[in-house]
Every structure is written in structure tokens, then in C-alpha cells.
Coordinates of C-alpha atoms in Angstrom, one line a residue:
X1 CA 75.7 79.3 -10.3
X2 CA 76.8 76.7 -8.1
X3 CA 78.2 76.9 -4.2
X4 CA 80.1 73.9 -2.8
X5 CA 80.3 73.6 0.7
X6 CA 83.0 70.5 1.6
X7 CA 82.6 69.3 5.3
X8 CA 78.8 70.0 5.1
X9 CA 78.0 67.4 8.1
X10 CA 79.1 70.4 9.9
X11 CA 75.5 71.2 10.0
X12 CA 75.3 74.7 12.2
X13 CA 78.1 75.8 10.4
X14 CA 76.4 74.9 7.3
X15 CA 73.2 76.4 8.2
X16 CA 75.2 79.6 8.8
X17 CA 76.5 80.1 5.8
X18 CA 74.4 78.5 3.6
X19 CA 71.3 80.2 5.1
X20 CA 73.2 82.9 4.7
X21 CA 73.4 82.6 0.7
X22 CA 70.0 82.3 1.2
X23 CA 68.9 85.3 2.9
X24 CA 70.3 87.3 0.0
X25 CA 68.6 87.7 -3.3
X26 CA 71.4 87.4 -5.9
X27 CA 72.9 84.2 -4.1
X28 CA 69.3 82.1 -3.0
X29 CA 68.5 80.9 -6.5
X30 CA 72.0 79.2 -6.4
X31 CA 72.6 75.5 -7.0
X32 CA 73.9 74.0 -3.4
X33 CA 76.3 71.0 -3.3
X34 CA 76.6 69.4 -0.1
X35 CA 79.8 67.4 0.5
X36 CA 81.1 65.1 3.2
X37 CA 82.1 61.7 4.6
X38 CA 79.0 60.8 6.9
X39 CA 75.7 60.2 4.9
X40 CA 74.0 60.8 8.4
X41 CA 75.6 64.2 8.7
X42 CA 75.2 65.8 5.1
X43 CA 71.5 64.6 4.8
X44 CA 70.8 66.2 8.1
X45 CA 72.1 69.2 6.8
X46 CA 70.1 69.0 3.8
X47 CA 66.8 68.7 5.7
X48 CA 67.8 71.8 7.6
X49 CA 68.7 74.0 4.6
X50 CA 65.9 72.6 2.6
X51 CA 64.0 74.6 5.0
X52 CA 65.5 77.5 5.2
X53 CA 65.1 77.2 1.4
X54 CA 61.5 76.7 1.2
X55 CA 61.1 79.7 4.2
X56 CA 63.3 81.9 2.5
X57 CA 61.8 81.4 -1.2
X58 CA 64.8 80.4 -2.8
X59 CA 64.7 78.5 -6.4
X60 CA 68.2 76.5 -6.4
X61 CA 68.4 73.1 -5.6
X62 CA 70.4 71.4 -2.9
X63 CA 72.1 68.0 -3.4
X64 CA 74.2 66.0 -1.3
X65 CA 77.1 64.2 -2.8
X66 CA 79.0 61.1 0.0
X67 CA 82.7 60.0 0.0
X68 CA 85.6 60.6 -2.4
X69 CA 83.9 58.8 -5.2
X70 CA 81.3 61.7 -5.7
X71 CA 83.4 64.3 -4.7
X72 CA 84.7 65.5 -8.2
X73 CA 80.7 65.1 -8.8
X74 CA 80.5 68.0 -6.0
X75 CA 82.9 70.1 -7.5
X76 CA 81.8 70.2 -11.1
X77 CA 81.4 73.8 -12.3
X78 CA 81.4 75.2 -9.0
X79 CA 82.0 78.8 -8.7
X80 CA 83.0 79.1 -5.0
X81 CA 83.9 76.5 -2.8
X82 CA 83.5 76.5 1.1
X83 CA 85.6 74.3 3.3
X84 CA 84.7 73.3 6.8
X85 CA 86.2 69.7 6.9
X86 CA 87.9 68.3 10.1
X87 CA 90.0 65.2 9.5
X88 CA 90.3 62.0 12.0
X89 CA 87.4 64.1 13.8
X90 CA 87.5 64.0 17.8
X91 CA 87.8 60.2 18.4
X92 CA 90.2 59.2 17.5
X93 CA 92.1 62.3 16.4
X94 CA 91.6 64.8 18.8
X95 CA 91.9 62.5 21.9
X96 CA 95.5 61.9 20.5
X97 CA 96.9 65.1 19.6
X98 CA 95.9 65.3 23.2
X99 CA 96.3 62.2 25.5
X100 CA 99.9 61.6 23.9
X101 CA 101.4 64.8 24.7
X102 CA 99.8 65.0 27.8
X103 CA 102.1 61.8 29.0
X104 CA 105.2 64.1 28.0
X105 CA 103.9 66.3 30.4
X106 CA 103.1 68.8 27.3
X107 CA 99.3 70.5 27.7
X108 CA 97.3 72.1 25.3
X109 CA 94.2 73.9 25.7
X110 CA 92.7 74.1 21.7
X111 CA 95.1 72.3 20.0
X112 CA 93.7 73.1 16.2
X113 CA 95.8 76.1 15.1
X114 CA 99.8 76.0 16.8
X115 CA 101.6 73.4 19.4
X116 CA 101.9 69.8 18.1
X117 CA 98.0 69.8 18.1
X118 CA 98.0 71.9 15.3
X119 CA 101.0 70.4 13.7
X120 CA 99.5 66.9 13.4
X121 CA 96.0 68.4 12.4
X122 CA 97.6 70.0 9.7
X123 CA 99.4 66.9 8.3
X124 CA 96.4 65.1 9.0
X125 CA 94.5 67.9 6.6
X126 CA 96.8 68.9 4.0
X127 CA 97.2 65.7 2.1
X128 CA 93.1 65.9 1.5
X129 CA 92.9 69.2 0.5
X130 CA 95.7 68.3 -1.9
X131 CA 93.1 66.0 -3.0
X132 CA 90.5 69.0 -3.1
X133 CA 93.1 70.5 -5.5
X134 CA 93.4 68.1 -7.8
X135 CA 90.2 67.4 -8.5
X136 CA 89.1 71.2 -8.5
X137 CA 91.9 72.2 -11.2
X138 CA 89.8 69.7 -13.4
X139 CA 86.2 70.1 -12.7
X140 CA 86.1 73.9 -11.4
X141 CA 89.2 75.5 -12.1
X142 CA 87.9 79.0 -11.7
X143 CA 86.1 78.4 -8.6
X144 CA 87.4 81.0 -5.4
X145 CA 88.3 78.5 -2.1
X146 CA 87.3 79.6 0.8
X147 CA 88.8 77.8 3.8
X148 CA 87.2 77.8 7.0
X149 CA 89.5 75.0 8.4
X150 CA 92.3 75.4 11.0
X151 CA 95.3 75.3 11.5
X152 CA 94.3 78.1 8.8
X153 CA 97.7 79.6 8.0
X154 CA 99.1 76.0 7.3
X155 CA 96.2 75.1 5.4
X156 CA 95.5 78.3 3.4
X157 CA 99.3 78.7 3.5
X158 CA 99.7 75.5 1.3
X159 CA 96.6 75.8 -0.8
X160 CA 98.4 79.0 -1.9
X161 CA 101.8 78.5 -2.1
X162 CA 101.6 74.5 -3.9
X163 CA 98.1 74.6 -5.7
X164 CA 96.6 76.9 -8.4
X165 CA 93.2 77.2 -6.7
X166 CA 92.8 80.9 -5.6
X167 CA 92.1 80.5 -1.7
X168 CA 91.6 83.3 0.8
X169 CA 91.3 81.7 4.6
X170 CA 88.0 83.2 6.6
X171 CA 87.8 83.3 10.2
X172 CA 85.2 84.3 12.9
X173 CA 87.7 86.0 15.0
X174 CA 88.5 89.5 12.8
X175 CA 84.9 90.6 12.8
X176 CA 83.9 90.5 16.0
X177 CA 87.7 91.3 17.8
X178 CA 87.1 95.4 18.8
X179 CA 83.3 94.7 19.8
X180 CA 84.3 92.0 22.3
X181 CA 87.3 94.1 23.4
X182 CA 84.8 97.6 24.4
X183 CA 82.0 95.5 25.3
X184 CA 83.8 93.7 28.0
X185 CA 85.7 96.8 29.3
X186 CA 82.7 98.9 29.2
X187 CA 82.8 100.8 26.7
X188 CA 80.0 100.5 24.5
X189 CA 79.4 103.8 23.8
X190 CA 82.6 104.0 21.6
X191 CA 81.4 101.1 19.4
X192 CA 79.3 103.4 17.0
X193 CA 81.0 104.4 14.0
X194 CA 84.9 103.1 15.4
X195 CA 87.8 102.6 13.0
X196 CA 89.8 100.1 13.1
X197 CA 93.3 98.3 11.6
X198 CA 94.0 94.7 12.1
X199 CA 97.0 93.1 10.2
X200 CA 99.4 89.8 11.6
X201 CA 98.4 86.0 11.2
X202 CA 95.4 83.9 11.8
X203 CA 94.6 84.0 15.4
X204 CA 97.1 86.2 16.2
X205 CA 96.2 89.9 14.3
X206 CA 97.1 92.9 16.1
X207 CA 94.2 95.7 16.9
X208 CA 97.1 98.0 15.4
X209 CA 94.4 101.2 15.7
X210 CA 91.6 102.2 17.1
X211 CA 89.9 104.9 17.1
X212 CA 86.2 106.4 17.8
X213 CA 84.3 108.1 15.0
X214 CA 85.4 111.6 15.9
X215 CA 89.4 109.5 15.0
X216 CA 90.2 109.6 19.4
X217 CA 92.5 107.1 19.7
X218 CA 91.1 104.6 22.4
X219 CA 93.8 102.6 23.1
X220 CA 95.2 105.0 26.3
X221 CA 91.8 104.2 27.5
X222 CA 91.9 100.4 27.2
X223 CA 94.9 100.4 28.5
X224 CA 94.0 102.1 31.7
X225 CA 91.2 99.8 32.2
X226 CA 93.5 96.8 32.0
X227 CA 95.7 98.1 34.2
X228 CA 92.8 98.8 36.5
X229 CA 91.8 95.4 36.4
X230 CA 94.8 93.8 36.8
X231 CA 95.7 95.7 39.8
X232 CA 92.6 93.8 42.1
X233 CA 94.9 90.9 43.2
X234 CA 91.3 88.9 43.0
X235 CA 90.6 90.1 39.1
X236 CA 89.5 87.0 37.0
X237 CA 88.0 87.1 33.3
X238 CA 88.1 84.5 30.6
X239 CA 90.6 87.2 28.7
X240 CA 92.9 87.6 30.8
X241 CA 95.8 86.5 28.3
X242 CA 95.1 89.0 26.1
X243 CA 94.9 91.6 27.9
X244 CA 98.3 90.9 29.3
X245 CA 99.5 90.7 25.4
X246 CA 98.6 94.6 25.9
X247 CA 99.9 95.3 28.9
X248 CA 102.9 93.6 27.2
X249 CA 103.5 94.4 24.1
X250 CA 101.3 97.2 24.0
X251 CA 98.5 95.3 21.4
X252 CA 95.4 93.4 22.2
X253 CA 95.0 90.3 19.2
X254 CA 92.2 88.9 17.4
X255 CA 91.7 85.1 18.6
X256 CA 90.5 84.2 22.1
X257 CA 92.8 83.9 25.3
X258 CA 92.6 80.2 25.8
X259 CA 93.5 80.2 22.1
X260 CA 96.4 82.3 22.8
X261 CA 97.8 80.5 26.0
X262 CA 99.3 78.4 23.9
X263 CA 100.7 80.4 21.5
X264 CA 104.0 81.3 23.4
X265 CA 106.3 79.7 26.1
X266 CA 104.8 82.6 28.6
X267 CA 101.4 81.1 30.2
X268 CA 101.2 76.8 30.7
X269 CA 104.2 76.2 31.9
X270 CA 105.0 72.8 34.3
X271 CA 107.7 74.6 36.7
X272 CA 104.9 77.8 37.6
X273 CA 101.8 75.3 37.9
X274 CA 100.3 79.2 39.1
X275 CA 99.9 80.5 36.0
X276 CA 97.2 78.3 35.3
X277 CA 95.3 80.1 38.1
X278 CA 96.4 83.3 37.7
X279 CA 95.2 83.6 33.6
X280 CA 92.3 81.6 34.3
X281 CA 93.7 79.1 31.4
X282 CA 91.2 76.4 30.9
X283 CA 93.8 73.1 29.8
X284 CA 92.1 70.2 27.8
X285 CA 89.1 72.7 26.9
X286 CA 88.6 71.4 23.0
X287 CA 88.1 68.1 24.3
X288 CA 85.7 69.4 26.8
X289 CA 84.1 71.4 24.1
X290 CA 83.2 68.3 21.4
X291 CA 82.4 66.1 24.3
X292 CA 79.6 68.5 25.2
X293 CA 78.8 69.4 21.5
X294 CA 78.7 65.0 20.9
X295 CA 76.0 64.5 23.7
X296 CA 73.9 67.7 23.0
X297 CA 73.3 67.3 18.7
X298 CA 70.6 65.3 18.6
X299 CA 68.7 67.6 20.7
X300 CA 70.0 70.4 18.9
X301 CA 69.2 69.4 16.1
X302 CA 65.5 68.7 17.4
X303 CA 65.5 72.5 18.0
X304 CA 66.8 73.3 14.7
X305 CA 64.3 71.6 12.9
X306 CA 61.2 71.5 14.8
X307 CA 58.0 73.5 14.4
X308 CA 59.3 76.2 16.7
X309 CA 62.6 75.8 14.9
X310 CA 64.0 79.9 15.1
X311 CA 63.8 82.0 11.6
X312 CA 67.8 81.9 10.1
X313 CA 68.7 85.6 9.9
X314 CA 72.4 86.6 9.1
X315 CA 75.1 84.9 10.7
X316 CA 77.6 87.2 10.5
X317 CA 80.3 85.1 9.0
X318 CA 82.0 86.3 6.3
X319 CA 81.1 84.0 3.3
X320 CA 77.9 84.9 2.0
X321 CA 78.8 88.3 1.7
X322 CA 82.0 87.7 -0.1
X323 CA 80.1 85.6 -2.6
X324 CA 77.4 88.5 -2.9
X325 CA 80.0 91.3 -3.4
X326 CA 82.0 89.2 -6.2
X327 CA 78.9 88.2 -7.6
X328 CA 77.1 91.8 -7.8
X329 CA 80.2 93.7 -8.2
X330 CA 79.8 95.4 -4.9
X331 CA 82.4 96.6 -2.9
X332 CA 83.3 94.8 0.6
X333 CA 85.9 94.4 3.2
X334 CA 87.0 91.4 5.4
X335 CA 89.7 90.4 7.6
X336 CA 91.5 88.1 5.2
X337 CA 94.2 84.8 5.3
X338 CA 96.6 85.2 2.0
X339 CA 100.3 85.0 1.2
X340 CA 102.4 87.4 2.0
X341 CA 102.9 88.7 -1.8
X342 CA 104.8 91.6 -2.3
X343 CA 105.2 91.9 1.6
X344 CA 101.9 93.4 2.6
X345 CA 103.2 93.1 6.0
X346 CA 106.8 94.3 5.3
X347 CA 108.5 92.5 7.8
X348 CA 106.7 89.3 7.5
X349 CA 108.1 86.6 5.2
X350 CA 106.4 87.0 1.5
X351 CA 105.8 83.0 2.1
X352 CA 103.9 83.3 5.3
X353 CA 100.3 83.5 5.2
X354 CA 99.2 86.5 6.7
X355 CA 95.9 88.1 7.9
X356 CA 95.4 91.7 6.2
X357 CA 92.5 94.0 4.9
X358 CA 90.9 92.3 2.0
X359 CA 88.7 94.4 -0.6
X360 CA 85.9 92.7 -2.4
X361 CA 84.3 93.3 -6.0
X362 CA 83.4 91.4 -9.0
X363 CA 87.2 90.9 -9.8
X364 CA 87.7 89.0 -6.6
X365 CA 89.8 89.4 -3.2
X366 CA 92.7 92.5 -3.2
X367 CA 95.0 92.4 -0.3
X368 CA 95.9 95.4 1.1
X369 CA 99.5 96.5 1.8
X370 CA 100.0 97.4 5.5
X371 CA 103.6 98.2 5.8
X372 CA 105.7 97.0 9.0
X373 CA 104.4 95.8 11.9
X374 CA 105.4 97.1 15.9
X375 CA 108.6 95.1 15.8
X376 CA 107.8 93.2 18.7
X377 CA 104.2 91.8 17.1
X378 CA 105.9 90.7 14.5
X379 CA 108.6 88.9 16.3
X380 CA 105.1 87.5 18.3
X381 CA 104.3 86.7 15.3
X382 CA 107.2 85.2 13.8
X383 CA 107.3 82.7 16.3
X384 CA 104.5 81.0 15.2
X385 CA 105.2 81.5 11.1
X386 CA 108.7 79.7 11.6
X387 CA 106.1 76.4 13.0
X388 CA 103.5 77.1 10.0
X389 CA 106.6 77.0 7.2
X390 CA 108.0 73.9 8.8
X391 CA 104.8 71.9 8.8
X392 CA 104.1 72.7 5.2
X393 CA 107.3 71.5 4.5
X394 CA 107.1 68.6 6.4
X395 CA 103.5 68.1 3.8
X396 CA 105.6 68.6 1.1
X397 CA 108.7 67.0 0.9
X398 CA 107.1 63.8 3.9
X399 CA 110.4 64.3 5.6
X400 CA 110.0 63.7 9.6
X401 CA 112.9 65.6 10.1
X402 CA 110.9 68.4 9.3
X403 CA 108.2 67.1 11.6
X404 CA 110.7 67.5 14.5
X405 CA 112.0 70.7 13.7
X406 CA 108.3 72.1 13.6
X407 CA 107.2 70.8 17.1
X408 CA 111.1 71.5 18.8
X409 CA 110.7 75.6 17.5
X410 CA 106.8 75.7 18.8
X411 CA 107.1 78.0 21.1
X412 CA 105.1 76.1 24.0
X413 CA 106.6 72.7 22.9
X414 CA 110.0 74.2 23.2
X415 CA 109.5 75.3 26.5
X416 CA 108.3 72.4 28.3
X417 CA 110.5 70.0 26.3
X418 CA 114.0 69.0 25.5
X419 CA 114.7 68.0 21.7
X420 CA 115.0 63.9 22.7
X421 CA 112.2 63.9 24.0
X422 CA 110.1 66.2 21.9
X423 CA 110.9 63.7 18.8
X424 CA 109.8 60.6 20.9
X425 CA 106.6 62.8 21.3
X426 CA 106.5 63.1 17.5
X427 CA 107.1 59.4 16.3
X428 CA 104.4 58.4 19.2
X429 CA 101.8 60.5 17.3
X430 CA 102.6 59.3 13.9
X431 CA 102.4 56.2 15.1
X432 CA 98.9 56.2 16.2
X433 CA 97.6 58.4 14.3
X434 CA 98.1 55.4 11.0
X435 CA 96.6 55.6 7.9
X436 CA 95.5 59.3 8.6
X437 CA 99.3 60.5 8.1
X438 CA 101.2 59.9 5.0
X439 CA 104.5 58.1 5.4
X440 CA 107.4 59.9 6.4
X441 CA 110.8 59.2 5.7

């Protein structure tokens, strides 16, 4: 059987996953297909898994595959199908979803998933995994997508709504959610044996119940210490968002607070320059991130590969294991990204792409129905679905109108902006972003 992994110059992330194929026995004696743009990139990746490979004892070979030419090469008779891609990379992409909105006066802290960042990444993206589609309904038709690449509602949102490819989106943030929230409030001895529901969108699930394993709900108790903490007028954490989401509206969610920040017209706001104190909300911090990330690979790399290079053990992302458990019929469950299908989240819109429980076995991914969410979450969330519907349609139909209407009901551009001013925002991004936006008419 064959794994493709597209975006593969994304070499951590594909040592995490792909090591992590490899550190299981039914998945190491797979065929590995490395795909991406930079030559440099995939082969380094290559090096790295090859070994892991030869550590590990695995039989499969690993071949890397360069540019749209070879691409449909990559695909052929792949079973699954990972995708980690990032399109228009940080320079020049990133710098512009940024640097232009910043002379509006509009600041973003990630960018990747909601605000007009994650408006122009998804037009940016869409149009190549359209691409991904195409050539996948030919050469692997059967093949399960799964797509590690943000904005993930828009992207997985399309991939399932407009393609045939059966695509569930993955992210890191599901899995680990309740052990950061007890860990940093101090209670680790509830982590043993804990339940736990999670259901709403990408990077903004609700920790809808928690319990311990004797089924005490915790939540009175994380809310006390919240309220504790927010009570010392000198309190500062990096979470500080979410835990006002609880105090709030009475939920804590799944993706990080400088994530959230700019989710909402609540926290960076111009007129209550404060805020940005007060929550501890780190503006411009993507940028800062793949600055750092740029100037310390090659040494990371040195690390990765050296003689002293560390032994890959489990990475605790989800994809290997969802590849096992289709593979060896095994049961499994995961935090998932799918359409809203028979409204699993009953007061969701069956269009939106939604984050439930997923079930795992030979027959592939089952959504789980979870019924209506707290009325305000799902207004929370609802804000954000009205942007993700909008931008696909903008993908779809290449109307700008669309464009605008996605960045004017963003719930931080909408804020900060009036509508003049937010489509003179919009035609300044399509403008430099060129040949990596479609035409819009």
C-alpha cells in the first residue's frame, strides 16, 4: 500500500507522521511518496525518513516526486493521502496577508484560519487542492484525504462539499485541549481516566463535558480557578482569552488564545489599545514565529540528522493511527473536520464543516451525531461559518463581491473597519498577491 504525503518539505511535520507510519508494524512496510515544490525541502525529508526507516526496520520504499509535472506520478494508487501544503509560503504571502492590513489599521496575530489572513490563504489554497482533486479522482480515486492544512474548515469544507475525494480535516488542537486546560490550572490529578465531549468548528470546539473517571463533573472546579485567577489584578498567562471564553460563555475551546483573539470583535480592538495588555495578546506573532523557524532549520535539521540525532517515537498526531485502525480494522476515535451531514451539530448549517467525534475502522471515518450545541457557542460559532461559506464561494463562483462580503462579516474585520474601506483592503491584497489568486470578476 502506498501513503502520499503532499507538502513533504515540511520536514518535522513529515518526520512526525511518517515516522509515525513507521513506528507501527502494519503501516512501516508501506510505499512512501514524498511530494512538494522545493527539491531542497522534499529530499531533506527523505534523508530524514530514510532513517527512521532503516532504525525502525521498515521494508517500503520512499520516493520523492518535484513540481506539478510529477505530481499525478505521486498520487498513483495511493491509498491515503496527507496534506501539509502552505501556498505563497511566508515571503511573500504571509508578509502580505499581514503588512497590507496592518496599514488599514487591521492586526492579526495568526492569520491562517479566520480574519482576511485566513480569507486570502484560503483562496490562495483552494484553487491547488482543486488541482489535488482532479488529478486524485484519476489516479487514486479511492484514496482517504487527510488535510492538515489551515484555514481547515474552508479547505476541508470545499474538498467536501465540490470534490468526490473523501476528506476528513486533522488538527493538533482536539487531542491535547483538556490536558493543557488541568495541567495549567493544576489539576493533574484529574487527568487519569477523564471523559470528555468536544463538538463546534476547527479551532473553535467547545469542551462541552468534562468529567473525572468516577463521571464528577469538573467544570465548577475550572471555573473557580479562573475566577480566582482573574481576580489578582496582576494575573498574566498566555490563555488568558480562553479562559475568559469560560467565564463568558460558560465553555473553554480547543485552539490556543492568540488563535482565538482574533476570532471575535471582543479582544484587538484600535479604540481599547488595553486589551492588548490586559489578554496578553501577542499581535504579528505568525510572522515572528516563521522568522525564527527560517533562521533556526539548518541547525535543526543538523540535530535531526546527526549521530546523536534523538530516536522518533510517537508523535501524537492523529494520522498514523487513523491509517492503522482503517487498515487493521481496529476501532479508533479522533476529533474530526467533516460536513455537517445530517446535522450532527443540530444547529449548525448541514454545509458548514464542523469538528465532531469521529469513529475509526476498516470501513473508514463515521461522524458522530452530537445534537445542539449551548446556543450561545453556536452563535460563537456561527460567526465564523458565515466567513468560511463566503470564502468558498468566493473559490467557487471567482466573484469579488463575495470576497468583500467574507472579510466585511469577519467578525474582527467588521469591527475595526467600515465597508469602503474594508473592500479597498481586499482589492489591495488581490493585487499583490498576483498570479497566486485566480481572477475575480
Amino acid at each position: 500500500m502506498k501513503i502520499t504525503f503532499m507538502g513533504a518539505g515540511s520536514t518535522v511535520f513529515a518526520k512526525n507522521v511518517i515516522g509515525d507510519c513507521m513506528c507501527i508494524d502494519s503501516l512501516k512496510d508501506f510505499d512512501f511518496a514524498l511530494y512538494d515544490i522545493d527539491a531542497k525541502r522534499v529530499n531533506e525529508s527523505k534523508a530524514l525518513l530514510d532513517a527512521i526507516r532503516e532504525k525502525k526496520g521498515g521494508k517500503g520504499s520512499i520516493a520523492v516526486y518535484v513540481g506539478p509535472e510529477q505530481r499525478k506520478d505521486a498520487l498513483r494508487g495511493a491509498s491515503f493521502v496527507i496534506n501539509a501544503i502552505q501556498v505563497g509560503g511566508y515571503d511573500p504571502s504571509t508578509i502580505i496577508d499581514f503588512e497590507i492590513p496592518k496599514k488599514y489599521g487591521l492586526r492579526q496575530t495568526i492569520g491562517d484560519t479566520l480574519g482576511i489572513g485566513g480569507i486570502m490563504r484560503a483562496l490562495r489554497t483552494i484553487p491547488v487542492m482543486e488541482d489535488f482533486a482532479k488529478d486524485m479522482a484519476e489516479v487514486c480515486p479511492d484514496a482517504f484525504f487527510l488535510n492538515y492544512t489551515n484555514p481547515m474548515a474552508m479547505l476541508s469544507g470545499y474538498m467536501q462539499r465540490y470534490t468526490p475525494i473523501n476528506t476528513v480535516g486533522l488538527c493538533h488542537s482536539v487531542q491535547v485541549c483538556s490536558k493543557g486546560l488541568l495541567t495549567a490550572l493544576g489539576m493533574e490529578d484529574k487527568l487519569e481516566g477523564r471523559k470528555e465531549l468536544i463538538a463546534g468548528i476547527n479551532h473553535m470546539g467547545w469542551l462541552l463535558e468534562i468529567r473525572d473517571k468516577n463521571g464528577v463533573d469538573l467544570y465548577p472546579a475550572i471555573k473557580a480557578k479562573i475566577n480566582e485567577l482573574f481576580a489578582d489584578p496582576n494575573y498574566k498567562s498566555g490563555d488568558m482569552v480562553r479562559y475568559d471564553y469560560v467565564r463568558n460563555f460558560g465553555y473553554y475551546c480547543t485552539e490556543s488564545s492568540e488563535h482565538n483573539a482574533e476570532y471575535n470583535p471582543f479582544y484587538i480592538k484600535r479604540n481599547y489599545p488595553e486589551l492588548i495588555e490586559k489578554f496578553n495578546i501577542p499581535l504579528d506573532e505568525y510572522p515572528r514565529r516563521c522568522v525564527n523557524l527560517i533562521k533556526k532549520w539548518q541547525t535543526q535539521y543538523e540535530e535531526l540528522t546527526g549521530e546523536n540525532a534523538p530516536e522518533h517515537t510517537l508523535s501524537g498526531e492523529y494520522a498514523a493511527h487513523i491509517i492503522a485502525a482503517i487498515v487493521e480494522n481496529k476501532p479508533y476515535k479522533i476529533g474530526g473536520n467533516v460536513l455537517n451531514k445530517g446535522h450532527l451539530i443540530s444547529n449548525l448549517p448541514e454545509e458548514a464543516c464542523v469538528e465532531v467525534p469521529c469513529l475509526l475502522d476498516g470501513y473508514g471515518i463515521h461522524p458522530c451525531h452530537v445534537g445542539a450545541l449551548p446556543v450561545q457557542c453556536a452563535a460563537m460559532n456561527m460567526t465564523n461559518i458565515n466567513v468560511q461559506l463566503l470564502t468558498i464561494e468566493a473559490a467557487v463562483t471567482k466573484k469579488r463581491e463575495h470576497i468583500y462580503q467574507a472579510a466585511m462579516l469577519d467578525p474582527h474585520t467588521g469591527s475595526e473597519l467600515d465597508i469602503d474601506t474594508i473592500k479597498k483592503m481586499v482589492d489591495d491584497l488581490i493585487e499583490a498577491h498576483g498570479n497566486y489568486l485566480p481572477k475575480y470578476n
